[in-house]
Coordinates of C-alpha atoms and ligand atoms in Angstrom, one line a residue:
M26 CA 32.4 50.5 -41.7
S27 CA 34.8 48.8 -44.0
A28 CA 35.4 45.1 -43.5
V29 CA 39.0 45.4 -42.6
L30 CA 38.0 47.3 -39.4
D31 CA 35.9 44.6 -38.0
P32 CA 37.4 42.6 -35.2
P33 CA 38.7 39.2 -36.5
A34 CA 35.9 36.7 -36.3
S35 CA 38.0 34.4 -34.1
S36 CA 38.1 37.1 -31.4
S37 CA 34.7 38.7 -31.8
A38 CA 33.6 38.0 -28.3
P39 CA 35.5 38.8 -25.1
S40 CA 36.0 35.3 -24.0
S41 CA 38.8 33.0 -23.0
A42 CA 40.2 30.9 -25.8
E43 CA 39.2 27.4 -24.8
G44 CA 41.2 26.0 -21.9
T45 CA 44.0 28.6 -22.3
G46 CA 43.5 31.0 -19.4
A47 CA 44.3 33.9 -21.8
P48 CA 41.2 36.1 -22.2
V49 CA 40.6 37.5 -25.7
K50 CA 39.4 41.0 -26.4
P51 CA 38.6 42.3 -29.9
L52 CA 40.9 44.8 -31.5
P53 CA 39.5 47.8 -33.4
I54 CA 42.0 47.2 -36.2
D55 CA 42.6 43.8 -37.7
A56 CA 45.7 42.0 -36.2
A57 CA 47.2 41.1 -39.5
K58 CA 46.9 44.7 -40.6
L59 CA 48.6 45.9 -37.4
C60 CA 51.5 43.4 -38.0
E61 CA 51.9 44.6 -41.6
L62 CA 52.1 48.2 -40.4
A63 CA 54.6 47.2 -37.7
D64 CA 56.8 45.8 -40.4
E65 CA 56.7 49.1 -42.4
L66 CA 56.8 51.7 -39.6
P67 CA 59.1 52.2 -36.7
T68 CA 57.6 50.8 -33.5
P69 CA 56.3 51.8 -31.1
F70 CA 53.4 53.8 -32.6
H71 CA 49.8 54.7 -31.9
I72 CA 47.2 54.1 -34.5
Y73 CA 43.5 55.2 -34.4
D74 CA 40.6 53.9 -36.4
E75 CA 38.7 56.7 -38.1
A76 CA 35.6 54.6 -38.9
G77 CA 35.2 53.6 -35.2
I78 CA 35.7 57.1 -33.9
R79 CA 33.2 58.6 -36.3
A80 CA 30.6 55.9 -35.8
N81 CA 30.8 56.3 -32.0
A82 CA 30.5 60.1 -32.2
R83 CA 27.4 59.7 -34.5
R84 CA 25.9 57.2 -32.0
L85 CA 26.3 59.6 -29.1
N86 CA 24.8 62.5 -31.1
A87 CA 21.9 60.4 -32.3
A88 CA 21.2 59.2 -28.8
F89 CA 20.6 62.8 -27.7
A90 CA 18.8 64.0 -30.7
W91 CA 15.7 64.6 -28.6
N92 CA 17.6 67.6 -27.1
P93 CA 18.0 70.1 -29.9
G94 CA 20.9 71.9 -28.2
F95 CA 22.8 68.8 -27.4
R96 CA 26.6 69.0 -27.9
E97 CA 29.5 66.8 -27.1
Y98 CA 32.6 68.9 -26.4
F99 CA 35.5 66.5 -27.0
A100 CA 38.0 66.7 -24.2
V101 CA 41.0 67.8 -26.2
K102 CA 43.5 66.6 -23.5
A103 CA 42.6 63.0 -24.2
T104 CA 44.0 63.0 -27.8
P105 CA 45.3 66.5 -28.6
T106 CA 46.2 65.8 -32.2
P107 CA 44.6 67.8 -35.0
G108 CA 44.1 64.7 -37.2
I109 CA 41.8 63.4 -34.5
L110 CA 40.2 66.7 -33.5
E111 CA 39.2 67.3 -37.1
L112 CA 37.1 64.2 -37.0
F113 CA 35.1 65.5 -34.1
R114 CA 34.8 69.0 -35.7
D115 CA 33.3 67.3 -38.7
E116 CA 31.0 65.2 -36.6
N117 CA 29.4 68.4 -35.1
C118 CA 31.2 68.2 -31.8
G119 CA 32.7 71.1 -29.9
M120 CA 36.0 71.0 -28.0
D121 CA 36.6 71.0 -24.3
C122 CA 39.9 72.8 -23.5
S123 CA 41.7 73.4 -20.2
S124 CA 44.9 75.1 -21.3
A125 CA 46.3 77.7 -23.7
A126 CA 47.9 75.0 -25.9
E127 CA 44.5 73.2 -26.3
L128 CA 42.9 76.5 -27.3
M129 CA 45.6 77.1 -29.8
L130 CA 45.0 73.7 -31.4
C131 CA 41.3 74.4 -31.7
D132 CA 42.1 77.7 -33.4
R133 CA 44.4 76.0 -35.8
I134 CA 41.6 73.7 -37.0
G135 CA 39.1 76.5 -37.2
V136 CA 37.1 75.6 -34.1
T137 CA 36.2 78.9 -32.3
G138 CA 33.4 80.6 -30.5
E139 CA 30.9 78.6 -28.5
R140 CA 32.2 75.4 -30.1
I141 CA 34.8 75.7 -27.4
M142 CA 34.1 75.1 -23.7
F143 CA 37.0 76.3 -21.5
T144 CA 36.9 74.1 -18.4
S145 CA 40.1 75.0 -16.7
N146 CA 41.1 75.3 -13.1
N147 CA 43.7 77.5 -11.3
T148 CA 43.7 79.4 -14.5
P149 CA 46.2 82.1 -15.3
A150 CA 44.7 85.4 -16.6
V151 CA 46.5 85.1 -19.9
E152 CA 44.7 81.8 -20.6
F153 CA 41.3 83.4 -19.8
R154 CA 42.2 86.2 -22.1
R155 CA 43.0 83.8 -24.9
A156 CA 39.8 81.8 -24.4
K157 CA 37.8 85.1 -24.5
E158 CA 39.6 86.2 -27.7
L159 CA 38.4 82.9 -29.3
G160 CA 34.9 83.5 -28.0
A161 CA 35.0 80.3 -26.0
I162 CA 32.5 79.6 -23.2
L163 CA 34.3 80.2 -19.9
N164 CA 33.5 77.5 -17.4
L165 CA 34.7 79.0 -14.1
D166 CA 36.1 76.8 -11.4
D167 CA 35.8 79.1 -8.5
L168 CA 33.8 82.1 -7.2
T169 CA 36.9 84.2 -6.9
H170 CA 37.4 83.7 -10.7
L171 CA 34.6 86.2 -11.3
P172 CA 36.5 89.2 -10.0
Y173 CA 39.7 87.7 -11.4
V174 CA 38.3 87.5 -14.9
A175 CA 36.7 91.0 -14.5
E176 CA 39.9 92.6 -13.2
E177 CA 42.8 90.6 -14.8
A178 CA 41.3 89.3 -18.0
G179 CA 39.6 92.3 -19.5
G180 CA 36.1 92.0 -18.1
L181 CA 33.4 89.4 -17.9
P182 CA 32.1 87.8 -21.1
E183 CA 28.5 87.7 -22.1
T184 CA 28.2 84.0 -21.4
L185 CA 29.5 82.2 -18.3
C186 CA 29.3 78.7 -16.9
F187 CA 30.1 77.6 -13.4
R188 CA 31.5 74.2 -12.3
F189 CA 29.6 72.7 -9.3
N190 CA 31.3 70.4 -6.8
P191 CA 28.5 68.6 -5.0
G192 CA 30.8 67.6 -2.0
P193 CA 30.2 64.6 0.1
L194 CA 26.8 63.8 -1.3
R195 CA 28.0 61.7 -4.2
G196 CA 30.5 58.9 -5.1
G197 CA 33.5 59.7 -7.2
N198 CA 36.2 57.1 -7.9
A199 CA 40.0 56.4 -7.9
I200 CA 40.9 58.6 -10.8
I201 CA 39.0 61.8 -9.9
G202 CA 38.7 61.1 -6.1
K203 CA 35.8 61.9 -3.9
P204 CA 34.1 65.2 -4.8
E205 CA 34.8 66.6 -1.4
D206 CA 38.5 65.9 -1.8
A207 CA 38.7 67.1 -5.3
K208 CA 40.1 70.6 -6.0
Y209 CA 37.4 71.5 -8.5
G210 CA 34.3 73.6 -8.6
F211 CA 32.0 75.8 -6.5
T212 CA 30.1 74.7 -3.4
R213 CA 26.4 74.9 -3.6
E214 CA 26.2 78.2 -1.7
Q215 CA 28.9 79.8 -3.8
L216 CA 27.0 78.9 -7.0
F217 CA 24.0 81.0 -6.0
D218 CA 26.3 83.9 -5.1
G219 CA 28.1 83.4 -8.4
Y220 CA 25.0 83.7 -10.5
R221 CA 23.9 86.8 -8.6
Q222 CA 27.3 88.4 -9.0
A223 CA 27.6 87.5 -12.6
Q224 CA 24.2 88.9 -13.4
A225 CA 25.0 92.1 -11.6
G226 CA 28.3 92.2 -13.5
G227 CA 26.4 92.2 -16.9
V228 CA 26.6 88.5 -17.8
K229 CA 23.7 87.6 -20.0
R230 CA 23.8 83.9 -20.6
F231 CA 24.5 81.1 -18.1
G232 CA 25.4 77.5 -17.9
L233 CA 26.0 74.9 -15.1
H234 CA 28.6 72.2 -15.1
A235 CA 29.7 69.3 -13.0
M236 CA 32.1 66.4 -13.5
V237 CA 32.0 64.0 -10.6
A238 CA 33.5 60.8 -12.0
S239 CA 36.1 59.5 -14.3
N240 CA 36.0 56.2 -16.2
E241 CA 32.6 55.3 -14.8
L242 CA 30.8 52.3 -16.4
D243 CA 27.5 52.7 -14.7
P244 CA 25.1 54.7 -17.0
Q245 CA 22.9 55.6 -14.0
F246 CA 25.7 57.7 -12.7
F247 CA 25.4 60.2 -15.6
V248 CA 21.6 60.1 -15.3
D249 CA 22.0 61.0 -11.6
T250 CA 24.3 63.9 -12.6
A251 CA 21.8 65.2 -15.1
R252 CA 19.0 64.9 -12.5
M253 CA 21.1 66.8 -9.9
L254 CA 22.0 69.6 -12.4
F255 CA 18.4 70.0 -13.7
A256 CA 17.1 70.3 -10.2
L257 CA 19.9 72.8 -9.3
A258 CA 19.1 74.8 -12.5
V259 CA 15.5 75.1 -11.3
E260 CA 16.6 76.2 -7.8
V261 CA 18.9 78.8 -9.2
H262 CA 16.1 80.1 -11.3
E263 CA 13.8 80.3 -8.4
A264 CA 16.3 81.9 -6.0
T265 CA 18.1 84.3 -8.4
G266 CA 15.9 84.7 -11.5
V267 CA 18.9 83.5 -13.6
R268 CA 17.8 81.2 -16.4
I269 CA 20.4 78.6 -17.1
E270 CA 20.5 77.8 -20.8
F271 CA 22.7 74.7 -20.7
V272 CA 23.9 72.1 -18.3
N273 CA 27.2 70.3 -18.9
L274 CA 27.3 66.8 -17.5
G275 CA 31.1 66.6 -17.8
G276 CA 33.0 63.8 -19.2
G277 CA 33.9 60.6 -17.5
I278 CA 32.0 57.9 -19.4
G279 CA 34.2 54.8 -18.9
I280 CA 35.3 52.2 -21.4
P281 CA 35.5 48.4 -21.0
Y282 CA 39.3 48.2 -20.6
R283 CA 38.9 44.6 -19.3
P284 CA 37.6 41.7 -21.3
G285 CA 34.0 41.0 -20.4
Q286 CA 33.2 44.6 -19.2
E287 CA 30.3 46.3 -21.0
A288 CA 30.5 49.7 -22.7
V289 CA 28.1 52.4 -21.3
S290 CA 25.0 52.5 -23.4
Y291 CA 24.6 56.1 -24.7
E292 CA 21.0 55.3 -25.4
Q293 CA 20.4 54.4 -21.7
V294 CA 22.1 57.6 -20.5
S295 CA 20.0 59.5 -22.9
E296 CA 16.7 57.9 -22.0
G297 CA 17.3 58.4 -18.3
T298 CA 18.4 62.0 -18.9
K299 CA 15.3 62.7 -21.0
A300 CA 13.0 61.2 -18.3
A301 CA 14.7 63.6 -15.7
Y302 CA 14.3 66.5 -18.2
D303 CA 10.6 65.8 -18.6
E304 CA 10.1 65.5 -14.9
I305 CA 12.2 68.4 -13.7
V306 CA 12.9 70.9 -16.5
L307 CA 9.6 71.0 -18.4
P308 CA 7.3 71.7 -15.4
A309 CA 9.7 74.4 -14.2
G310 CA 9.4 76.2 -17.6
L311 CA 13.1 76.0 -18.3
D312 CA 12.7 74.3 -21.7
P313 CA 14.7 74.5 -23.9
L314 CA 17.7 73.7 -21.8
A315 CA 20.7 72.3 -23.8
V316 CA 22.5 69.3 -22.5
Y317 CA 26.3 69.2 -23.1
M318 CA 28.9 66.6 -22.3
E319 CA 32.6 66.7 -22.5
N320 CA 33.8 63.2 -22.9
G321 CA 37.3 62.3 -23.9
R322 CA 37.9 58.6 -23.0
C323 CA 34.9 57.0 -24.6
M324 CA 35.3 59.1 -27.8
T325 CA 38.8 57.8 -28.7
G326 CA 40.0 55.3 -26.1
P327 CA 38.7 52.1 -27.6
Y328 CA 39.7 53.2 -31.2
G329 CA 43.4 53.6 -30.5
V330 CA 46.1 50.9 -30.2
L331 CA 49.7 51.2 -29.1
V332 CA 51.7 48.9 -31.3
T333 CA 55.0 47.6 -30.0
K334 CA 57.5 44.9 -30.6
A335 CA 59.1 42.4 -28.2
V336 CA 62.7 43.1 -27.6
H337 CA 63.7 40.8 -24.8
R338 CA 62.6 37.9 -22.7
K339 CA 63.9 37.6 -19.2
E340 CA 63.5 34.9 -16.5
I341 CA 64.6 35.7 -12.9
Y342 CA 62.3 35.5 -9.9
K343 CA 59.5 36.3 -12.4
R344 CA 59.2 36.1 -16.1
Y345 CA 59.3 39.3 -18.2
V346 CA 58.7 40.3 -21.8
G347 CA 60.5 43.6 -22.6
V348 CA 58.9 45.7 -25.4
D349 CA 60.1 48.8 -27.3
A350 CA 57.3 50.9 -25.9
C351 CA 57.5 52.2 -22.3
M352 CA 55.5 54.4 -19.9
A353 CA 56.4 57.4 -22.0
N354 CA 54.0 56.1 -24.6
L355 CA 51.2 55.0 -22.2
M356 CA 51.6 55.8 -18.6
R357 CA 48.2 54.8 -17.2
P358 CA 49.3 51.3 -16.1
G359 CA 52.4 52.6 -14.4
M360 CA 50.7 55.7 -12.9
Y361 CA 47.3 54.3 -11.8
G362 CA 47.8 50.6 -12.0
A363 CA 45.2 50.8 -14.8
Y364 CA 44.4 47.6 -16.7
H365 CA 45.2 47.7 -20.5
H366 CA 44.6 44.5 -22.4
V367 CA 47.6 43.2 -24.2
S368 CA 47.3 41.0 -27.3
V369 CA 50.3 39.1 -28.6
L370 CA 49.9 39.2 -32.4
G371 CA 53.1 37.4 -33.4
R372 CA 54.6 38.2 -36.8
G373 CA 51.4 38.3 -38.8
G374 CA 48.5 38.1 -36.4
E375 CA 48.8 34.3 -36.0
K376 CA 49.2 34.4 -32.2
V377 CA 46.0 36.3 -31.4
N378 CA 44.2 33.2 -30.1
A379 CA 47.3 31.2 -29.0
P380 CA 47.1 29.5 -25.6
S381 CA 48.7 31.1 -22.6
A382 CA 52.2 30.1 -21.8
G383 CA 51.8 31.3 -18.2
P384 CA 51.9 34.7 -16.5
V385 CA 54.5 37.3 -17.4
D386 CA 55.1 41.0 -16.8
V387 CA 55.2 43.1 -19.9
V388 CA 57.8 45.9 -19.3
G389 CA 59.3 49.0 -20.9
S390 CA 62.8 50.2 -20.6
L391 CA 62.6 53.1 -18.1
C392 CA 64.7 53.0 -15.0
E393 CA 61.5 52.8 -13.0
N394 CA 60.1 49.5 -11.7
N395 CA 56.5 50.7 -12.3
D396 CA 57.3 50.9 -16.1
K397 CA 55.1 47.8 -16.7
F398 CA 52.1 47.5 -19.1
A399 CA 50.9 44.3 -17.4
I400 CA 51.8 42.3 -14.3
D401 CA 51.3 38.5 -14.1
R402 CA 49.4 38.5 -17.3
E403 CA 48.5 35.2 -19.0
L404 CA 49.9 35.6 -22.5
P405 CA 51.0 33.3 -25.3
A406 CA 54.7 32.6 -25.6
V407 CA 56.4 35.7 -27.0
E408 CA 59.4 35.6 -29.3
R409 CA 61.7 38.4 -29.9
G410 CA 60.3 40.5 -32.8
D411 CA 56.7 39.6 -32.1
V412 CA 54.2 42.4 -32.4
L413 CA 52.1 43.2 -29.3
A414 CA 49.0 45.4 -29.3
I415 CA 48.1 47.4 -26.2
H416 CA 44.4 48.0 -26.3
D417 CA 42.4 51.1 -25.5
A418 CA 45.3 53.5 -25.8
G419 CA 43.4 56.1 -27.8
A420 CA 42.6 58.4 -25.0
H421 CA 45.0 59.7 -22.2
G422 CA 47.7 57.6 -24.0
H423 CA 50.1 59.4 -26.3
S424 CA 49.0 62.7 -24.7
M425 CA 50.3 61.8 -21.3
G426 CA 53.7 61.0 -22.8
F427 CA 56.8 62.5 -21.3
Q428 CA 60.5 62.5 -21.9
Y429 CA 62.0 61.1 -18.7
N430 CA 65.1 59.0 -19.4
G431 CA 65.4 60.7 -22.7
K432 CA 62.5 58.7 -24.3
L433 CA 61.2 60.1 -27.5
R434 CA 57.4 60.3 -28.0
S435 CA 56.3 58.1 -30.8
A436 CA 54.3 58.8 -34.0
E437 CA 50.5 58.7 -34.3
Y438 CA 48.7 57.3 -37.4
L439 CA 45.1 57.3 -38.5
L440 CA 43.7 54.3 -40.3
K441 CA 41.3 56.1 -42.6
E442 CA 37.9 55.0 -43.7
D443 CA 39.2 54.2 -47.2
G444 CA 41.8 51.8 -45.7
S445 CA 44.8 54.1 -46.2
V446 CA 47.0 55.0 -43.3
E447 CA 48.0 58.7 -42.6
Q448 CA 50.7 59.9 -40.2
I449 CA 49.0 62.5 -38.1
R450 CA 52.0 63.2 -35.8
R451 CA 55.6 62.3 -36.5
A452 CA 57.8 60.8 -33.9
E453 CA 60.1 63.0 -31.9
T454 CA 63.8 63.2 -32.8
Y455 CA 66.8 63.8 -30.6
D456 CA 66.9 67.3 -32.1
D457 CA 63.4 67.8 -30.6
L458 CA 64.6 66.5 -27.3
F459 CA 67.6 68.7 -27.1
A460 CA 66.0 71.8 -28.7
T461 CA 65.6 73.6 -25.4
L462 CA 69.2 73.1 -24.2
N463 CA 71.7 76.0 -24.3
V464 CA 74.5 73.7 -25.4
Ligands
PLP522 C1 39.5 65.1 -18.3 C2 38.3 65.9 -18.3 C3 37.3 65.5 -19.2 C4 37.3 64.3 -20.0 O1 37.3 63.1 -19.2 P1 37.2 61.7 -19.8 O2 37.3 60.8 -18.6 O3 38.3 61.5 -20.8 O4 35.9 61.6 -20.4 C5 36.2 66.3 -19.3 N1 36.1 67.5 -18.6 C6 37.0 67.9 -17.7 C7 36.8 69.1 -17.0 C8 38.2 67.1 -17.6 O5 39.1 67.5 -16.7

């Protein structure tokens, strides 16, 4: 990693600057560098840190090196920008797609075949066809999709995976909901039926998938998922004779959005998974069984920043800082009430550790009162023109953008390992916005 990418020494630990009440969280990209870029480039914009993304992907792959078939399929929907997808392609990852457009993006960057896992739901036949044309692994969401693919999408492929919904046995959380209330997957009984039917229909190779949480910070959760899927793979083998070749633990590894939270240790997830493997898979004779994951958030989230400038300050019944970004650039806070840390950088990074001037709401310009990045947040005094960094915007950030109120989606940049900055997606223009109109 190059020095410029290290968090500034003064904010290297998530702590409260002394006596200020304003917690500090390190940025993936140096504050002065972000301010310099905000002077050169129109704000708002998203910027990602190549070195951080690559190092993280390598760490995940290294943690699971004990499993020769291990593969992380990056969840394309988190950051569907070729400039980012190419990094994962080059780090030996696959791509997890759930729509035709995501499949097309993979095709464009030369990712095809079993490097693609197609984990869709309520899928139209045309999308199954497209996935099959690319040779992707189809991960079916329902038992009825077997005859559907057979009849409407030109026949069953050689390899199939099924998504398991464990129902009320397990947790779940606010984003994905409780498994029994979630629309995804097969019930346990349906799974056994599914493998039998698929085998009878000529399918030769099989996988098993579950994704039961989102933004989960407890490593044990993923170990428990692995344990559940290993045990189920053994049961399927005993009951149907079908030998499952891979289990996909899904995505959902959380990230420390709040100062003081701890990142999930991949090593801990891996060690627990290996213990379960040795205990369950080996004695059942199912080795080698490949372990897959399809994380999005933890792969890019912490390495992306939304850079914005303060436009207005307003004091009525509460105090507000208005910025030039809005929910169209990052809708998680408005949609889920999700916490995203905000750092006030000032003009050149000088405010990073400044004391709090009291609580403010940081707001965008949509005609929607939930267009707020932060509510009652302790922040240093903000002047018009100050640069603000919204942290952890690298996943489910730009990609969730929308055009309500005629807002244009902003550009995305990559801070490369050599220190240069590359535009990987231009900002939208009014011509883009009006391109679908008949007048
Ligand atoms: C969204 C999604 C993912 C990625 O989730 P993260 O929380 O970003 O890791 C993986 N698999 C499926 C099926 C998904 O829907």
